[in-house]
Backbone as a printed PyTorch tensor [residue, N CA C, xyz], in Angstrom:
tensor([[[-204.7080,  -95.0540,   22.7540],
         [-205.5840,  -95.9690,   23.1440],
         [-206.3770,  -96.6350,   22.3330]],

        [[-206.9000,  -97.7380,   22.5380],
         [-207.7490,  -98.5860,   21.5560],
         [-209.0810,  -98.0890,   21.6430]],

        [[-209.7790,  -97.9900,   20.5200],
         [-211.1710,  -97.5810,   20.5460],
         [-211.9300,  -97.9520,   19.1690]],

        [[-212.8860,  -98.2620,   19.2340],
         [-213.7210,  -98.8340,   18.0480],
         [-213.6130,  -97.7410,   16.8570]],

        [[-213.5520,  -98.1810,   15.6860],
         [-213.8240,  -97.3950,   14.5190],
         [-215.0030,  -97.2890,   13.9150]],

        [[-215.5610,  -95.8070,   13.5840],
         [-216.7760,  -95.8840,   13.1940],
         [-217.0500,  -95.7840,   11.5790]],

        [[-217.4210,  -96.6680,   10.8840],
         [-217.5920,  -96.4960,    9.5390],
         [-218.8980,  -96.6790,    9.2320]],

        [[-219.5830,  -95.5980,    8.3790],
         [-220.9560,  -95.4210,    8.1990],
         [-221.9260,  -95.9440,    9.5550]],

        [[-221.6280,  -95.6330,   10.6530],
         [-222.4680,  -95.9510,   11.6350],
         [-222.3020,  -97.6600,   12.0590]],

        [[-221.1240,  -98.1590,   11.6920],
         [-220.9730,  -99.4540,   12.0960],
         [-219.5920,  -99.5220,   12.8810]],

        [[-219.4860,  -99.9680,   14.0790],
         [-218.3810,  -99.8450,   14.7970],
         [-217.4310, -101.0520,   14.5670]],

        [[-216.3470, -101.0590,   14.3470],
         [-215.5490, -102.1720,   14.0990],
         [-214.2080, -101.9920,   14.9740]],

        [[-213.8500, -103.2460,   15.4240],
         [-212.6670, -103.3390,   16.3270],
         [-211.5080, -102.9310,   15.3990]],

        [[-210.5120, -102.3150,   16.1510],
         [-209.0300, -101.7680,   15.4950],
         [-208.5360, -103.0240,   14.6030]],

        [[-208.6570, -104.1780,   15.0850],
         [-207.8700, -105.3060,   14.6140],
         [-208.6590, -105.5960,   13.2050]],

        [[-209.7030, -105.3250,   12.9330],
         [-210.3950, -105.6060,   11.5520],
         [-209.8110, -104.6300,   10.5820]],

        [[-209.6240, -103.3930,   11.0410],
         [-209.1110, -102.3760,   10.0650],
         [-207.5630, -102.7560,    9.7360]],

        [[-206.7950, -103.2120,   10.8250],
         [-205.3250, -103.4480,   10.7220],
         [-205.2370, -104.6700,    9.9090]],

        [[-206.3070, -105.6230,   10.0520],
         [-206.0520, -106.9620,    9.1660],
         [-206.5030, -106.5050,    7.6180]],

        [[-207.3430, -105.6660,    7.5210],
         [-207.4910, -105.2330,    6.1910],
         [-206.3630, -104.5200,    5.4410]],

        [[-205.8760, -103.7710,    6.1360],
         [-204.4000, -102.9420,    5.6320],
         [-203.3240, -103.9500,    5.4880]],

        [[-203.1600, -104.8480,    6.3710],
         [-202.3060, -106.1560,    6.5030],
         [-202.4920, -106.8530,    5.2560]],

        [[-203.8160, -107.0530,    4.9130],
         [-204.0090, -108.0390,    3.7520],
         [-203.6270, -107.2560,    2.3310]],

        [[-203.9000, -105.9340,    2.2660],
         [-203.5080, -105.1860,    1.0660],
         [-201.8610, -105.2150,    1.0120]],

        [[-201.2220, -104.9120,    2.1190],
         [-199.7040, -105.0210,    2.2360],
         [-199.3770, -106.3560,    1.6240]],

        [[-200.0420, -107.4030,    2.3960],
         [-199.6570, -108.8530,    2.0700],
         [-199.7640, -109.2530,    0.6670]],

        [[-200.6640, -108.7030,    0.0130],
         [-201.1910, -109.0120,   -1.5280],
         [-199.9450, -108.3260,   -2.1810]],

        [[-199.5570, -107.1580,   -1.9230],
         [-198.5820, -106.4290,   -2.7750],
         [-197.3700, -107.3480,   -2.5650]],

        [[-197.0370, -107.6870,   -1.4300],
         [-195.7510, -108.4720,   -1.0720],
         [-195.8060, -109.8610,   -1.9220]],

        [[-196.9140, -110.3870,   -1.7250],
         [-196.9950, -111.6350,   -2.3780],
         [-196.7860, -111.3930,   -3.9190]],

        [[-197.4320, -110.4770,   -4.6390],
         [-197.3060, -110.2500,   -5.9430],
         [-195.8180, -110.1090,   -6.4220]],

        [[-195.2000, -109.2100,   -5.4930],
         [-193.8140, -108.8320,   -5.9440],
         [-193.0130, -110.2540,   -5.6230]],

        [[-193.1800, -110.9730,   -4.7000],
         [-192.4300, -112.1280,   -4.4430],
         [-192.5600, -113.3250,   -5.5890]],

        [[-193.9530, -113.0960,   -6.0450],
         [-194.2080, -114.3360,   -7.2840],
         [-193.4630, -113.6960,   -8.5240]],

        [[-193.4860, -112.3610,   -8.7060],
         [-192.7910, -111.9860,  -10.0540],
         [-191.1920, -112.0010,  -10.0660]],

        [[-190.7270, -112.0080,   -8.7080],
         [-189.2810, -112.1820,   -8.6540],
         [-188.9300, -113.7290,   -8.4760]],

        [[-189.8300, -114.5770,   -8.5140],
         [-189.6830, -115.8470,   -8.5770],
         [-189.0780, -116.5010,   -7.0810]],

        [[-189.3860, -115.8470,   -6.1990],
         [-188.9980, -116.2690,   -4.7060],
         [-189.7700, -117.3180,   -4.2200]],

        [[-190.9080, -117.2030,   -4.5770],
         [-192.1070, -118.0090,   -3.7380],
         [-191.7890, -119.4760,   -4.3440]],

        [[-191.2670, -119.7680,   -5.5020],
         [-191.0900, -121.0920,   -6.0410],
         [-189.8560, -121.7800,   -5.4490]],

        [[-188.8670, -121.1330,   -4.7620],
         [-187.8830, -121.4070,   -4.1730],
         [-188.0040, -121.8530,   -2.7760]],

        [[-189.1190, -121.6280,   -2.1710],
         [-189.5110, -122.1220,   -0.7820],
         [-189.9480, -123.5280,   -0.7390]],

        [[-189.7640, -124.0300,    0.5400],
         [-190.1600, -125.6230,    0.6130],
         [-191.7420, -125.6330,    0.8260]],

        [[-192.0210, -124.5200,    1.3930],
         [-193.7450, -124.6970,    1.6310],
         [-194.0890, -123.0850,    1.6600]],

        [[-194.6230, -122.8110,    0.3110],
         [-195.0450, -121.5450,    0.0560],
         [-196.1920, -121.2200,    0.7880]],

        [[-197.1090, -121.8890,    0.9320],
         [-198.2850, -121.5970,    1.7880],
         [-198.0570, -121.1320,    3.4680]],

        [[-197.0660, -122.0100,    3.8120],
         [-196.7680, -121.7860,    5.0670],
         [-196.0530, -120.3360,    5.3750]],

        [[-195.2950, -120.2530,    4.4740],
         [-194.4360, -118.8050,    4.4410],
         [-195.4810, -117.6950,    4.1560]],

        [[-196.4280, -117.7990,    3.4620],
         [-197.5490, -116.7770,    3.1310],
         [-198.2430, -116.4780,    4.5170]],

        [[-198.5880, -117.5880,    5.1880],
         [-199.4520, -117.3200,    6.3940],
         [-198.4240, -116.6010,    7.3080]],

        [[-197.1530, -117.0550,    7.5300],
         [-196.2890, -116.3580,    8.3370],
         [-195.9450, -114.7970,    8.0180]],

        [[-195.8960, -114.7750,    6.6100],
         [-195.7570, -113.1750,    6.2950],
         [-197.0510, -112.2440,    6.6520]],

        [[-198.1130, -112.9470,    6.3810],
         [-199.4430, -111.9720,    6.8070],
         [-199.6080, -111.9170,    8.1910]],

        [[-199.2650, -112.9920,    9.0730],
         [-199.3600, -112.7900,   10.3990],
         [-198.0220, -111.6290,   11.0210]],

        [[-197.0120, -111.7650,   10.3620],
         [-195.9650, -110.7530,   10.7100],
         [-196.1920, -109.3470,   10.3410]],

        [[-196.8850, -109.1130,    9.0950],
         [-197.2190, -107.8530,    8.7450],
         [-198.4700, -107.2410,    9.6700]],

        [[-199.3830, -108.0960,    9.8640],
         [-200.3490, -107.8420,   10.8660],
         [-199.9500, -107.4980,   12.1820]],

        [[-199.2130, -108.3030,   12.8290],
         [-198.5910, -107.9800,   14.2220],
         [-197.6360, -106.9360,   14.2440]],

        [[-196.9750, -106.4710,   12.9570],
         [-196.2370, -105.3160,   13.1040],
         [-197.1060, -104.1710,   13.0340]],

        [[-198.3850, -104.0530,   12.4140],
         [-199.2980, -102.9360,   12.2650],
         [-199.9240, -102.9250,   13.6500]],

        [[-200.0950, -103.8300,   14.4380],
         [-200.8490, -103.8910,   15.6960],
         [-199.6920, -103.0800,   16.6750]],

        [[-198.5120, -103.6340,   16.6590],
         [-197.5430, -103.0260,   17.5220],
         [-197.1620, -101.5730,   17.1340]],

        [[-197.1960, -101.0640,   15.8880],
         [-197.0800,  -99.8180,   15.4780],
         [-197.9330,  -98.9510,   15.8820]],

        [[-199.2530,  -99.3160,   16.0560],
         [-200.3070,  -98.5350,   16.3750],
         [-200.3570,  -97.7810,   17.7240]]])
């Protein structure tokens, strides 16, 4: 069941926490893809990054 998350007396929607976790996972993936040189091979790296972030957050929401 979805419910608010209490952090120091501030209630946050679950999507905020999932978005922050997704951001951390995204930054790790982005770093690794950059180190491997895969981001430079893409036609539109910024579009790929947005799609990757949305995919990660969507997966976290579905797994909850």
